[in-house]
Amino acid sequence: MRATVMYGAGDVRMETLPDPVLQEPTDAVVRVVRACVCGTDLHPYHSMPASAKGVPMGHEFLGVVEEIGTEVSGLKKGDMVVSPFAYADNTCEFCREGLHTSCPKGGFFAGAQAEAVRVPQAQGTLVPIPVGEDSPLLPSLLTLADVFGTGHHAAVKAGVNEQTTVTVIGDGAVGLLAVLSAKRLGAQRIILMGRHEDRTDLGREFGATDVVPERGDDGVEKVRELTGGHGTHAVLEAVGHRPAYDQAVGVVRAGGVISRVGVPQYEEAPVGMGSLFRPSVTLTGGPAPVRAYIDELLPDVLEGRLHPGKVFDRTIGLDEVSDGYRAMDERAALKVLVTP
Amino acid sequence: MRATVMYGAGDVRMETLPDPVLQEPTDAVVRVVRACVCGTDLHPYHSMPASAKGVPMGHEFLGVVEEIGTEVSGLKKGDMVVSPFAYADNTCEFCREGLHTSCPKGGFFAGAQAEAVRVPQAQGTLVPIPVGEDSPLLPSLLTLADVFGTGHHAAVKAGVNEQTTVTVIGDGAVGLLAVLSAKRLGAQRIILMGRHEDRTDLGREFGATDVVPERGDDGVEKVRELTGGHGTHAVLEAVGHRPAYDQAVGVVRAGGVISRVGVPQYEEAPVGMGSLFRPSVTLTGGPAPVRAYIDELLPDVLEGRLHPGKVFDRTIGLDEVSDGYRAMDERAALKVLVTP
């Protein structure tokens, strides 16, 4: 089958790899109908050391079940399914608490920007969706695999509700869907920090009431001005770079929550009297257990109330996947949909 | 009046200072009946640069109202009152949310290890207590000024309940009262990390089910052994030094909460993939808004169900306050009660 392999920073290739097969009785094989490129994929695209072997890429997909292991029930060949970016058994103590990303039998997908993918723990992982391969809802359904669930996770962990004011840091797909999620949870005031106007325009459509293009101290000052000097109760950090963390500390209200879903590209950061402790700020977040949220978010997509798929602004085939990475890296595309 | 003044590391003196007087119409003056020395006082006791002027010490007290400003209602001369270590108006938006330590009109007390103290925002700060100056409950009531409320805050912010397993780091007064608070909130499994056996014995009396005297990696390994390898849902960090933070990261369960109430003596610490983010750990805490908890905790003390005053193991007069600091610093005393 054709599949996307990264060989180092900036070096993404379409290759022919062996077709995936069942390896465990809990596996399934899914033919990929839609995949996409994630902001997270850009981190190795910037920094991965050259590798002779390469790494299969992609962790977001929906598709059709082609083969099922003997211990998988609840799924059948031909089912259309969406998959969270992390597989999990959906039965252990962590999954029961909604923390699928800490399932001891779980892990993160790689290799979904391809014609097919092997799915471990298929029964706990895959969620059937009642649509056909030609459904116009596919882009929005695909966001349930990661970016919508991740934005929602940021908002949930920050305790967003009708009473909370919200700042979202980052105008990538996750940031914009964090806006949509905060709006969905009832937030009345949502400040989006981002400087790409086409993106922040979509952010406004998703529910942002204010846009702050300034960064760093200027951006912090602007958010403080907008909030009577206090900052916002919730800060959803959807970037992962250290300046975004510092910005979050700058705009969070005393007693508020910084909820991080951008994968941190740093290890140490300020947490003491001068940053988190004195103002009683809570720091939370992590890799989103999107499986836990699909049941809740799916009806809003299927019934057309929400259109998270608007984050896709370019569609490519597998042959063009290298161009897709470049376009996202250059901010020429917000999020790239892949049709194998 | 006589009062305690610190002139530098290790240099605590009893001095004669002017009697406190009303300065604002929202003030009261309280004659101190009981005060005490706090673990927090040991930080400047270790590191304060020499000062010719000196700093009045002490932030925990209960006493008798002697004078009341014209804008103070709900209090009268002769009332016995307990005071939280931070004054606050108890009416602003932060106080209404229970975050009295972020009240814009608030601040932290200094100078309570003395015969009398001026109390700003007296109406919002002081809480009448229905006991006399000779009540045997005074030591337990005094813990409502800081250490019991602070231990309780740690447990509340960590979400402790019947289902959560708990680790408490630190066997000082706050750590031991964090144990008592976790027990009070229903925790069944409470692991106390501390190595002073007289203190950990009191911790067992307060509800600790396990004691781990080991520190660092050994201590982390021990807690992991006790919890099936997972660590505990809640970690209450009552020390404030960086090794305690690292220990907290080591023993917290995936999806769990580190709740800090020890004043951090560091600013930067690990928060990235290798520490908080990958296991979805939440970091919370801050200076405890103990005023918010007095109404809830007071009945348990007045009605004799809880005895947090057991943390006091030495009683001194003001003349001996320098000895009191030394005894706490040398771990010869757990917590020193001062009777002016």
JSON list of N, CA and C in Angstrom, two decimals, chain A residues 93-94 97 99 101-102 108 230 242 253-255 260-264 266-275 277-278 280 282-287, chain B residues 93-94 97 99 101-102 108 230 242 253-255 260-264 266-275 277-278 280 282-287:
[
{"chain": "A", "resi": 93, "resn": "GLU", "atom": "N", "xyz": [-9.21, 0.66, 34.30]},
{"chain": "A", "resi": 93, "resn": "GLU", "atom": "CA", "xyz": [-9.58, 1.69, 35.28]},
{"chain": "A", "resi": 93, "resn": "GLU", "atom": "C", "xyz": [-9.32, 3.09, 34.75]},
{"chain": "A", "resi": 94, "resn": "PHE", "atom": "N", "xyz": [-8.28, 3.26, 33.94]},
{"chain": "A", "resi": 94, "resn": "PHE", "atom": "CA", "xyz": [-8.01, 4.59, 33.39]},
{"chain": "A", "resi": 94, "resn": "PHE", "atom": "C", "xyz": [-9.08, 4.97, 32.35]},
{"chain": "A", "resi": 97, "resn": "GLU", "atom": "N", "xyz": [-12.26, 6.04, 33.76]},
{"chain": "A", "resi": 97, "resn": "GLU", "atom": "CA", "xyz": [-12.22, 7.42, 34.27]},
{"chain": "A", "resi": 97, "resn": "GLU", "atom": "C", "xyz": [-12.16, 8.43, 33.14]},
{"chain": "A", "resi": 99, "resn": "LEU", "atom": "N", "xyz": [-9.70, 8.50, 30.90]},
{"chain": "A", "resi": 99, "resn": "LEU", "atom": "CA", "xyz": [-8.30, 8.84, 30.64]},
{"chain": "A", "resi": 99, "resn": "LEU", "atom": "C", "xyz": [-7.68, 7.79, 29.71]},
{"chain": "A", "resi": 101, "resn": "THR", "atom": "N", "xyz": [-5.84, 8.02, 27.22]},
{"chain": "A", "resi": 101, "resn": "THR", "atom": "CA", "xyz": [-4.44, 8.22, 26.85]},
{"chain": "A", "resi": 101, "resn": "THR", "atom": "C", "xyz": [-3.47, 7.67, 27.89]},
{"chain": "A", "resi": 102, "resn": "SER", "atom": "N", "xyz": [-4.00, 7.15, 29.00]},
{"chain": "A", "resi": 102, "resn": "SER", "atom": "CA", "xyz": [-3.14, 6.45, 29.97]},
{"chain": "A", "resi": 102, "resn": "SER", "atom": "C", "xyz": [-3.50, 4.97, 30.08]},
{"chain": "A", "resi": 108, "resn": "PHE", "atom": "N", "xyz": [-0.20, 5.47, 20.86]},
{"chain": "A", "resi": 108, "resn": "PHE", "atom": "CA", "xyz": [-0.54, 6.46, 19.85]},
{"chain": "A", "resi": 108, "resn": "PHE", "atom": "C", "xyz": [-0.38, 5.86, 18.45]},
{"chain": "A", "resi": 230, "resn": "HIS", "atom": "N", "xyz": [-7.93, 41.88, 35.01]},
{"chain": "A", "resi": 230, "resn": "HIS", "atom": "CA", "xyz": [-7.86, 40.62, 35.75]},
{"chain": "A", "resi": 230, "resn": "HIS", "atom": "C", "xyz": [-7.35, 39.42, 34.95]},
{"chain": "A", "resi": 242, "resn": "ARG", "atom": "N", "xyz": [7.20, 27.43, 24.47]},
{"chain": "A", "resi": 242, "resn": "ARG", "atom": "CA", "xyz": [7.37, 28.08, 25.75]},
{"chain": "A", "resi": 242, "resn": "ARG", "atom": "C", "xyz": [6.77, 29.50, 25.79]},
{"chain": "A", "resi": 253, "resn": "ARG", "atom": "N", "xyz": [-6.45, 34.69, 35.04]},
{"chain": "A", "resi": 253, "resn": "ARG", "atom": "CA", "xyz": [-6.99, 35.39, 36.21]},
{"chain": "A", "resi": 253, "resn": "ARG", "atom": "C", "xyz": [-6.56, 34.67, 37.48]},
{"chain": "A", "resi": 254, "resn": "ALA", "atom": "N", "xyz": [-6.44, 35.39, 38.59]},
{"chain": "A", "resi": 254, "resn": "ALA", "atom": "CA", "xyz": [-6.16, 34.75, 39.88]},
{"chain": "A", "resi": 254, "resn": "ALA", "atom": "C", "xyz": [-7.22, 33.69, 40.14]},
{"chain": "A", "resi": 255, "resn": "GLY", "atom": "N", "xyz": [-6.77, 32.53, 40.58]},
{"chain": "A", "resi": 255, "resn": "GLY", "atom": "CA", "xyz": [-7.71, 31.42, 40.81]},
{"chain": "A", "resi": 255, "resn": "GLY", "atom": "C", "xyz": [-8.10, 30.68, 39.54]},
{"chain": "A", "resi": 260, "resn": "ARG", "atom": "N", "xyz": [-3.49, 23.02, 29.04]},
{"chain": "A", "resi": 260, "resn": "ARG", "atom": "CA", "xyz": [-2.58, 22.87, 27.90]},
{"chain": "A", "resi": 260, "resn": "ARG", "atom": "C", "xyz": [-2.91, 21.63, 27.08]},
{"chain": "A", "resi": 261, "resn": "VAL", "atom": "N", "xyz": [-3.07, 21.80, 25.79]},
{"chain": "A", "resi": 261, "resn": "VAL", "atom": "CA", "xyz": [-3.22, 20.64, 24.92]},
{"chain": "A", "resi": 261, "resn": "VAL", "atom": "C", "xyz": [-2.20, 20.65, 23.78]},
{"chain": "A", "resi": 262, "resn": "GLY", "atom": "N", "xyz": [-1.48, 21.76, 23.62]},
{"chain": "A", "resi": 262, "resn": "GLY", "atom": "CA", "xyz": [-0.36, 21.77, 22.68]},
{"chain": "A", "resi": 262, "resn": "GLY", "atom": "C", "xyz": [0.78, 20.99, 23.31]},
{"chain": "A", "resi": 263, "resn": "VAL", "atom": "N", "xyz": [1.36, 20.06, 22.56]},
{"chain": "A", "resi": 263, "resn": "VAL", "atom": "CA", "xyz": [2.42, 19.22, 23.14]},
{"chain": "A", "resi": 263, "resn": "VAL", "atom": "C", "xyz": [3.63, 20.10, 23.49]},
{"chain": "A", "resi": 264, "resn": "PRO", "atom": "N", "xyz": [4.02, 20.15, 24.77]},
{"chain": "A", "resi": 264, "resn": "PRO", "atom": "CA", "xyz": [5.08, 21.08, 25.18]},
{"chain": "A", "resi": 264, "resn": "PRO", "atom": "C", "xyz": [6.41, 20.75, 24.51]},
{"chain": "A", "resi": 266, "resn": "TYR", "atom": "N", "xyz": [9.08, 22.09, 25.57]},
{"chain": "A", "resi": 266, "resn": "TYR", "atom": "CA", "xyz": [9.98, 22.53, 26.63]},
{"chain": "A", "resi": 266, "resn": "TYR", "atom": "C", "xyz": [9.72, 21.63, 27.82]},
{"chain": "A", "resi": 267, "resn": "GLU", "atom": "N", "xyz": [10.64, 21.53, 28.73]},
{"chain": "A", "resi": 267, "resn": "GLU", "atom": "CA", "xyz": [10.39, 20.73, 29.94]},
{"chain": "A", "resi": 267, "resn": "GLU", "atom": "C", "xyz": [10.22, 21.63, 31.17]},
{"chain": "A", "resi": 268, "resn": "GLU", "atom": "N", "xyz": [11.14, 22.55, 31.40]},
{"chain": "A", "resi": 268, "resn": "GLU", "atom": "CA", "xyz": [11.04, 23.42, 32.58]},
{"chain": "A", "resi": 268, "resn": "GLU", "atom": "C", "xyz": [10.32, 24.72, 32.27]},
{"chain": "A", "resi": 269, "resn": "ALA", "atom": "N", "xyz": [9.61, 25.22, 33.26]},
{"chain": "A", "resi": 269, "resn": "ALA", "atom": "CA", "xyz": [8.91, 26.50, 33.12]},
{"chain": "A", "resi": 269, "resn": "ALA", "atom": "C", "xyz": [8.62, 27.04, 34.51]},
{"chain": "A", "resi": 270, "resn": "PRO", "atom": "N", "xyz": [8.29, 28.33, 34.61]},
{"chain": "A", "resi": 270, "resn": "PRO", "atom": "CA", "xyz": [8.03, 28.91, 35.93]},
{"chain": "A", "resi": 270, "resn": "PRO", "atom": "C", "xyz": [6.73, 28.38, 36.53]},
{"chain": "A", "resi": 271, "resn": "VAL", "atom": "N", "xyz": [6.79, 28.00, 37.81]},
{"chain": "A", "resi": 271, "resn": "VAL", "atom": "CA", "xyz": [5.61, 27.49, 38.53]},
{"chain": "A", "resi": 271, "resn": "VAL", "atom": "C", "xyz": [5.55, 28.05, 39.95]},
{"chain": "A", "resi": 272, "resn": "GLY", "atom": "N", "xyz": [6.48, 28.96, 40.31]},
{"chain": "A", "resi": 272, "resn": "GLY", "atom": "CA", "xyz": [6.61, 29.37, 41.71]},
{"chain": "A", "resi": 272, "resn": "GLY", "atom": "C", "xyz": [5.76, 30.56, 42.09]},
{"chain": "A", "resi": 273, "resn": "MET", "atom": "N", "xyz": [6.21, 31.31, 43.10]},
{"chain": "A", "resi": 273, "resn": "MET", "atom": "CA", "xyz": [5.46, 32.45, 43.62]},
{"chain": "A", "resi": 273, "resn": "MET", "atom": "C", "xyz": [5.16, 33.47, 42.53]},
{"chain": "A", "resi": 274, "resn": "GLY", "atom": "N", "xyz": [6.12, 33.68, 41.64]},
{"chain": "A", "resi": 274, "resn": "GLY", "atom": "CA", "xyz": [5.97, 34.73, 40.64]},
{"chain": "A", "resi": 274, "resn": "GLY", "atom": "C", "xyz": [5.11, 34.35, 39.46]},
{"chain": "A", "resi": 275, "resn": "SER", "atom": "N", "xyz": [4.63, 33.12, 39.40]},
{"chain": "A", "resi": 275, "resn": "SER", "atom": "CA", "xyz": [3.90, 32.69, 38.21]},
{"chain": "A", "resi": 275, "resn": "SER", "atom": "C", "xyz": [2.58, 32.02, 38.62]},
{"chain": "A", "resi": 277, "resn": "PHE", "atom": "N", "xyz": [1.91, 30.08, 41.76]},
{"chain": "A", "resi": 277, "resn": "PHE", "atom": "CA", "xyz": [1.53, 29.85, 43.15]},
{"chain": "A", "resi": 277, "resn": "PHE", "atom": "C", "xyz": [0.81, 31.05, 43.79]},
{"chain": "A", "resi": 278, "resn": "ARG", "atom": "N", "xyz": [1.42, 32.22, 43.72]},
{"chain": "A", "resi": 278, "resn": "ARG", "atom": "CA", "xyz": [0.83, 33.37, 44.43]},
{"chain": "A", "resi": 278, "resn": "ARG", "atom": "C", "xyz": [-0.61, 33.64, 43.97]},
{"chain": "A", "resi": 280, "resn": "SER", "atom": "N", "xyz": [-2.67, 31.50, 42.79]},
{"chain": "A", "resi": 280, "resn": "SER", "atom": "CA", "xyz": [-3.50, 30.29, 42.90]},
{"chain": "A", "resi": 280, "resn": "SER", "atom": "C", "xyz": [-3.98, 29.79, 41.54]},
{"chain": "A", "resi": 282, "resn": "THR", "atom": "N", "xyz": [-4.14, 27.14, 38.50]},
{"chain": "A", "resi": 282, "resn": "THR", "atom": "CA", "xyz": [-4.05, 25.70, 38.26]},
{"chain": "A", "resi": 282, "resn": "THR", "atom": "C", "xyz": [-3.54, 25.44, 36.84]},
{"chain": "A", "resi": 283, "resn": "LEU", "atom": "N", "xyz": [-2.61, 24.48, 36.72]},
{"chain": "A", "resi": 283, "resn": "LEU", "atom": "CA", "xyz": [-2.07, 24.09, 35.42]},
{"chain": "A", "resi": 283, "resn": "LEU", "atom": "C", "xyz": [-2.55, 22.67, 35.13]},
{"chain": "A", "resi": 284, "resn": "THR", "atom": "N", "xyz": [-3.25, 22.48, 34.02]},
{"chain": "A", "resi": 284, "resn": "THR", "atom": "CA", "xyz": [-3.77, 21.16, 33.74]},
{"chain": "A", "resi": 284, "resn": "THR", "atom": "C", "xyz": [-3.65, 20.85, 32.24]},
{"chain": "A", "resi": 285, "resn": "GLY", "atom": "N", "xyz": [-4.19, 19.72, 31.82]},
{"chain": "A", "resi": 285, "resn": "GLY", "atom": "CA", "xyz": [-4.15, 19.35, 30.41]},
{"chain": "A", "resi": 285, "resn": "GLY", "atom": "C", "xyz": [-3.38, 18.06, 30.19]},
{"chain": "A", "resi": 286, "resn": "GLY", "atom": "N", "xyz": [-2.98, 17.85, 28.93]},
{"chain": "A", "resi": 286, "resn": "GLY", "atom": "CA", "xyz": [-2.28, 16.62, 28.56]},
{"chain": "A", "resi": 286, "resn": "GLY", "atom": "C", "xyz": [-2.81, 16.13, 27.22]},
{"chain": "A", "resi": 287, "resn": "PRO", "atom": "N", "xyz": [-2.32, 14.96, 26.79]},
{"chain": "A", "resi": 287, "resn": "PRO", "atom": "CA", "xyz": [-2.80, 14.40, 25.52]},
{"chain": "A", "resi": 287, "resn": "PRO", "atom": "C", "xyz": [-4.28, 14.06, 25.69]},
{"chain": "B", "resi": 93, "resn": "GLU", "atom": "N", "xyz": [-15.41, 40.17, 44.34]},
{"chain": "B", "resi": 93, "resn": "GLU", "atom": "CA", "xyz": [-15.66, 39.01, 43.49]},
{"chain": "B", "resi": 93, "resn": "GLU", "atom": "C", "xyz": [-14.73, 37.84, 43.80]},
{"chain": "B", "resi": 94, "resn": "PHE", "atom": "N", "xyz": [-13.50, 38.13, 44.20]},
{"chain": "B", "resi": 94, "resn": "PHE", "atom": "CA", "xyz": [-12.58, 37.03, 44.53]},
{"chain": "B", "resi": 94, "resn": "PHE", "atom": "C", "xyz": [-13.00, 36.35, 45.84]},
{"chain": "B", "resi": 97, "resn": "GLU", "atom": "N", "xyz": [-15.83, 34.08, 45.50]},
{"chain": "B", "resi": 97, "resn": "GLU", "atom": "CA", "xyz": [-15.45, 32.79, 44.91]},
{"chain": "B", "resi": 97, "resn": "GLU", "atom": "C", "xyz": [-14.64, 31.95, 45.89]},
{"chain": "B", "resi": 99, "resn": "LEU", "atom": "N", "xyz": [-11.74, 32.96, 47.16]},
{"chain": "B", "resi": 99, "resn": "LEU", "atom": "CA", "xyz": [-10.31, 33.18, 46.92]},
{"chain": "B", "resi": 99, "resn": "LEU", "atom": "C", "xyz": [-9.87, 34.45, 47.66]},
{"chain": "B", "resi": 101, "resn": "THR", "atom": "N", "xyz": [-7.36, 35.09, 49.36]},
{"chain": "B", "resi": 101, "resn": "THR", "atom": "CA", "xyz": [-5.95, 35.47, 49.23]},
{"chain": "B", "resi": 101, "resn": "THR", "atom": "C", "xyz": [-5.67, 36.26, 47.96]},
{"chain": "B", "resi": 102, "resn": "SER", "atom": "N", "xyz": [-6.69, 36.48, 47.13]},
{"chain": "B", "resi": 102, "resn": "SER", "atom": "CA", "xyz": [-6.53, 37.38, 45.98]},
{"chain": "B", "resi": 102, "resn": "SER", "atom": "C", "xyz": [-7.43, 38.61, 46.10]},
{"chain": "B", "resi": 108, "resn": "PHE", "atom": "N", "xyz": [-1.32, 40.01, 53.66]},
{"chain": "B", "resi": 108, "resn": "PHE", "atom": "CA", "xyz": [-0.90, 39.03, 54.66]},
{"chain": "B", "resi": 108, "resn": "PHE", "atom": "C", "xyz": [-0.52, 39.74, 55.96]},
{"chain": "B", "resi": 230, "resn": "HIS", "atom": "N", "xyz": [1.02, 2.52, 40.42]},
{"chain": "B", "resi": 230, "resn": "HIS", "atom": "CA", "xyz": [0.36, 3.67, 39.78]},
{"chain": "B", "resi": 230, "resn": "HIS", "atom": "C", "xyz": [0.62, 5.01, 40.45]},
{"chain": "B", "resi": 242, "resn": "ARG", "atom": "N", "xyz": [12.15, 22.30, 46.27]},
{"chain": "B", "resi": 242, "resn": "ARG", "atom": "CA", "xyz": [12.11, 21.67, 44.97]},
{"chain": "B", "resi": 242, "resn": "ARG", "atom": "C", "xyz": [12.13, 20.13, 45.03]},
{"chain": "B", "resi": 253, "resn": "ARG", "atom": "N", "xyz": [-0.44, 9.71, 40.39]},
{"chain": "B", "resi": 253, "resn": "ARG", "atom": "CA", "xyz": [-1.02, 8.78, 39.43]},
{"chain": "B", "resi": 253, "resn": "ARG", "atom": "C", "xyz": [-1.34, 9.52, 38.13]},
{"chain": "B", "resi": 254, "resn": "ALA", "atom": "N", "xyz": [-1.34, 8.82, 37.00]},
{"chain": "B", "resi": 254, "resn": "ALA", "atom": "CA", "xyz": [-1.77, 9.43, 35.74]},
{"chain": "B", "resi": 254, "resn": "ALA", "atom": "C", "xyz": [-3.17, 9.99, 35.93]},
{"chain": "B", "resi": 255, "resn": "GLY", "atom": "N", "xyz": [-3.37, 11.21, 35.45]},
{"chain": "B", "resi": 255, "resn": "GLY", "atom": "CA", "xyz": [-4.67, 11.87, 35.62]},
{"chain": "B", "resi": 255, "resn": "GLY", "atom": "C", "xyz": [-4.87, 12.48, 36.99]},
{"chain": "B", "resi": 260, "resn": "ARG", "atom": "N", "xyz": [-0.27, 22.01, 45.85]},
{"chain": "B", "resi": 260, "resn": "ARG", "atom": "CA", "xyz": [0.83, 22.58, 46.63]},
{"chain": "B", "resi": 260, "resn": "ARG", "atom": "C", "xyz": [0.35, 23.65, 47.59]},
{"chain": "B", "resi": 261, "resn": "VAL", "atom": "N", "xyz": [0.70, 23.52, 48.85]},
{"chain": "B", "resi": 261, "resn": "VAL", "atom": "CA", "xyz": [0.43, 24.58, 49.80]},
{"chain": "B", "resi": 261, "resn": "VAL", "atom": "C", "xyz": [1.70, 25.03, 50.54]},
{"chain": "B", "resi": 262, "resn": "GLY", "atom": "N", "xyz": [2.78, 24.29, 50.36]},
{"chain": "B", "resi": 262, "resn": "GLY", "atom": "CA", "xyz": [4.07, 24.76, 50.87]},
{"chain": "B", "resi": 262, "resn": "GLY", "atom": "C", "xyz": [4.54, 25.88, 49.95]},
{"chain": "B", "resi": 263, "resn": "VAL", "atom": "N", "xyz": [4.95, 27.01, 50.53]},
{"chain": "B", "resi": 263, "resn": "VAL", "atom": "CA", "xyz": [5.36, 28.15, 49.69]},
{"chain": "B", "resi": 263, "resn": "VAL", "atom": "C", "xyz": [6.61, 27.76, 48.90]},
{"chain": "B", "resi": 264, "resn": "PRO", "atom": "N", "xyz": [6.53, 27.77, 47.55]},
{"chain": "B", "resi": 264, "resn": "PRO", "atom": "CA", "xyz": [7.67, 27.30, 46.75]},
{"chain": "B", "resi": 264, "resn": "PRO", "atom": "C", "xyz": [8.91, 28.16, 46.96]},
{"chain": "B", "resi": 266, "resn": "TYR", "atom": "N", "xyz": [11.38, 27.85, 44.97]},
{"chain": "B", "resi": 266, "resn": "TYR", "atom": "CA", "xyz": [11.98, 27.72, 43.65]},
{"chain": "B", "resi": 266, "resn": "TYR", "atom": "C", "xyz": [11.01, 28.39, 42.69]},
{"chain": "B", "resi": 267, "resn": "GLU", "atom": "N", "xyz": [11.47, 28.75, 41.52]},
{"chain": "B", "resi": 267, "resn": "GLU", "atom": "CA", "xyz": [10.55, 29.32, 40.54]},
{"chain": "B", "resi": 267, "resn": "GLU", "atom": "C", "xyz": [10.33, 28.35, 39.37]},
{"chain": "B", "resi": 268, "resn": "GLU", "atom": "N", "xyz": [11.41, 27.81, 38.79]},
{"chain": "B", "resi": 268, "resn": "GLU", "atom": "CA", "xyz": [11.25, 26.91, 37.64]},
{"chain": "B", "resi": 268, "resn": "GLU", "atom": "C", "xyz": [11.22, 25.45, 38.09]},
{"chain": "B", "resi": 269, "resn": "ALA", "atom": "N", "xyz": [10.46, 24.66, 37.37]},
{"chain": "B", "resi": 269, "resn": "ALA", "atom": "CA", "xyz": [10.39, 23.22, 37.65]},
{"chain": "B", "resi": 269, "resn": "ALA", "atom": "C", "xyz": [9.87, 22.51, 36.40]},
{"chain": "B", "resi": 270, "resn": "PRO", "atom": "N", "xyz": [10.04, 21.19, 36.32]},
{"chain": "B", "resi": 270, "resn": "PRO", "atom": "CA", "xyz": [9.59, 20.47, 35.12]},
{"chain": "B", "resi": 270, "resn": "PRO", "atom": "C", "xyz": [8.07, 20.42, 35.03]},
{"chain": "B", "resi": 271, "resn": "VAL", "atom": "N", "xyz": [7.56, 20.72, 33.84]},
{"chain": "B", "resi": 271, "resn": "VAL", "atom": "CA", "xyz": [6.11, 20.69, 33.59]},
{"chain": "B", "resi": 271, "resn": "VAL", "atom": "C", "xyz": [5.79, 20.05, 32.24]},
{"chain": "B", "resi": 272, "resn": "GLY", "atom": "N", "xyz": [6.82, 19.53, 31.53]},
{"chain": "B", "resi": 272, "resn": "GLY", "atom": "CA", "xyz": [6.62, 19.12, 30.13]},
{"chain": "B", "resi": 272, "resn": "GLY", "atom": "C", "xyz": [6.20, 17.66, 30.00]},
{"chain": "B", "resi": 273, "resn": "MET", "atom": "N", "xyz": [6.55, 17.08, 28.84]},
{"chain": "B", "resi": 273, "resn": "MET", "atom": "CA", "xyz": [6.16, 15.71, 28.53]},
{"chain": "B", "resi": 273, "resn": "MET", "atom": "C", "xyz": [6.64, 14.73, 29.58]},
{"chain": "B", "resi": 274, "resn": "GLY", "atom": "N", "xyz": [7.85, 14.95, 30.09]},
{"chain": "B", "resi": 274, "resn": "GLY", "atom": "CA", "xyz": [8.45, 13.99, 31.01]},
{"chain": "B", "resi": 274, "resn": "GLY", "atom": "C", "xyz": [7.95, 14.09, 32.43]},
{"chain": "B", "resi": 275, "resn": "SER", "atom": "N", "xyz": [7.10, 15.05, 32.72]},
{"chain": "B", "resi": 275, "resn": "SER", "atom": "CA", "xyz": [6.69, 15.26, 34.12]},
{"chain": "B", "resi": 275, "resn": "SER", "atom": "C", "xyz": [5.17, 15.36, 34.21]},
{"chain": "B", "resi": 277, "resn": "PHE", "atom": "N", "xyz": [2.81, 16.67, 31.60]},
{"chain": "B", "resi": 277, "resn": "PHE", "atom": "CA", "xyz": [1.93, 16.64, 30.43]},
{"chain": "B", "resi": 277, "resn": "PHE", "atom": "C", "xyz": [1.54, 15.23, 29.99]},
{"chain": "B", "resi": 278, "resn": "ARG", "atom": "N", "xyz": [2.54, 14.38, 29.78]},
{"chain": "B", "resi": 278, "resn": "ARG", "atom": "CA", "xyz": [2.23, 13.05, 29.24]},
{"chain": "B", "resi": 278, "resn": "ARG", "atom": "C", "xyz": [1.24, 12.29, 30.13]},
{"chain": "B", "resi": 280, "resn": "SER", "atom": "N", "xyz": [-0.95, 13.56, 32.07]},
{"chain": "B", "resi": 280, "resn": "SER", "atom": "CA", "xyz": [-2.17, 14.37, 32.33]},
{"chain": "B", "resi": 280, "resn": "SER", "atom": "C", "xyz": [-2.31, 14.73, 33.80]},
{"chain": "B", "resi": 282, "resn": "THR", "atom": "N", "xyz": [-2.43, 17.33, 36.89]},
{"chain": "B", "resi": 282, "resn": "THR", "atom": "CA", "xyz": [-2.82, 18.71, 37.18]},
{"chain": "B", "resi": 282, "resn": "THR", "atom": "C", "xyz": [-2.01, 19.23, 38.36]},
{"chain": "B", "resi": 283, "resn": "LEU", "atom": "N", "xyz": [-1.53, 20.47, 38.23]},
{"chain": "B", "resi": 283, "resn": "LEU", "atom": "CA", "xyz": [-0.78, 21.13, 39.31]},
{"chain": "B", "resi": 283, "resn": "LEU", "atom": "C", "xyz": [-1.63, 22.28, 39.83]},
{"chain": "B", "resi": 284, "resn": "THR", "atom": "N", "xyz": [-1.92, 22.26, 41.13]},
{"chain": "B", "resi": 284, "resn": "THR", "atom": "CA", "xyz": [-2.79, 23.31, 41.65]},
{"chain": "B", "resi": 284, "resn": "THR", "atom": "C", "xyz": [-2.30, 23.74, 43.04]},
{"chain": "B", "resi": 285, "resn": "GLY", "atom": "N", "xyz": [-3.05, 24.61, 43.69]},
{"chain": "B", "resi": 285, "resn": "GLY", "atom": "CA", "xyz": [-2.69, 25.06, 45.04]},
{"chain": "B", "resi": 285, "resn": "GLY", "atom": "C", "xyz": [-2.43, 26.55, 45.07]},
{"chain": "B", "resi": 286, "resn": "GLY", "atom": "N", "xyz": [-1.76, 26.97, 46.14]},
{"chain": "B", "resi": 286, "resn": "GLY", "atom": "CA", "xyz": [-1.49, 28.39, 46.33]},
{"chain": "B", "resi": 286, "resn": "GLY", "atom": "C", "xyz": [-1.68, 28.75, 47.80]},
{"chain": "B", "resi": 287, "resn": "PRO", "atom": "N", "xyz": [-1.55, 30.04, 48.12]},
{"chain": "B", "resi": 287, "resn": "PRO", "atom": "CA", "xyz": [-1.77, 30.46, 49.51]},
{"chain": "B", "resi": 287, "resn": "PRO", "atom": "C", "xyz": [-3.23, 30.20, 49.88]}
]
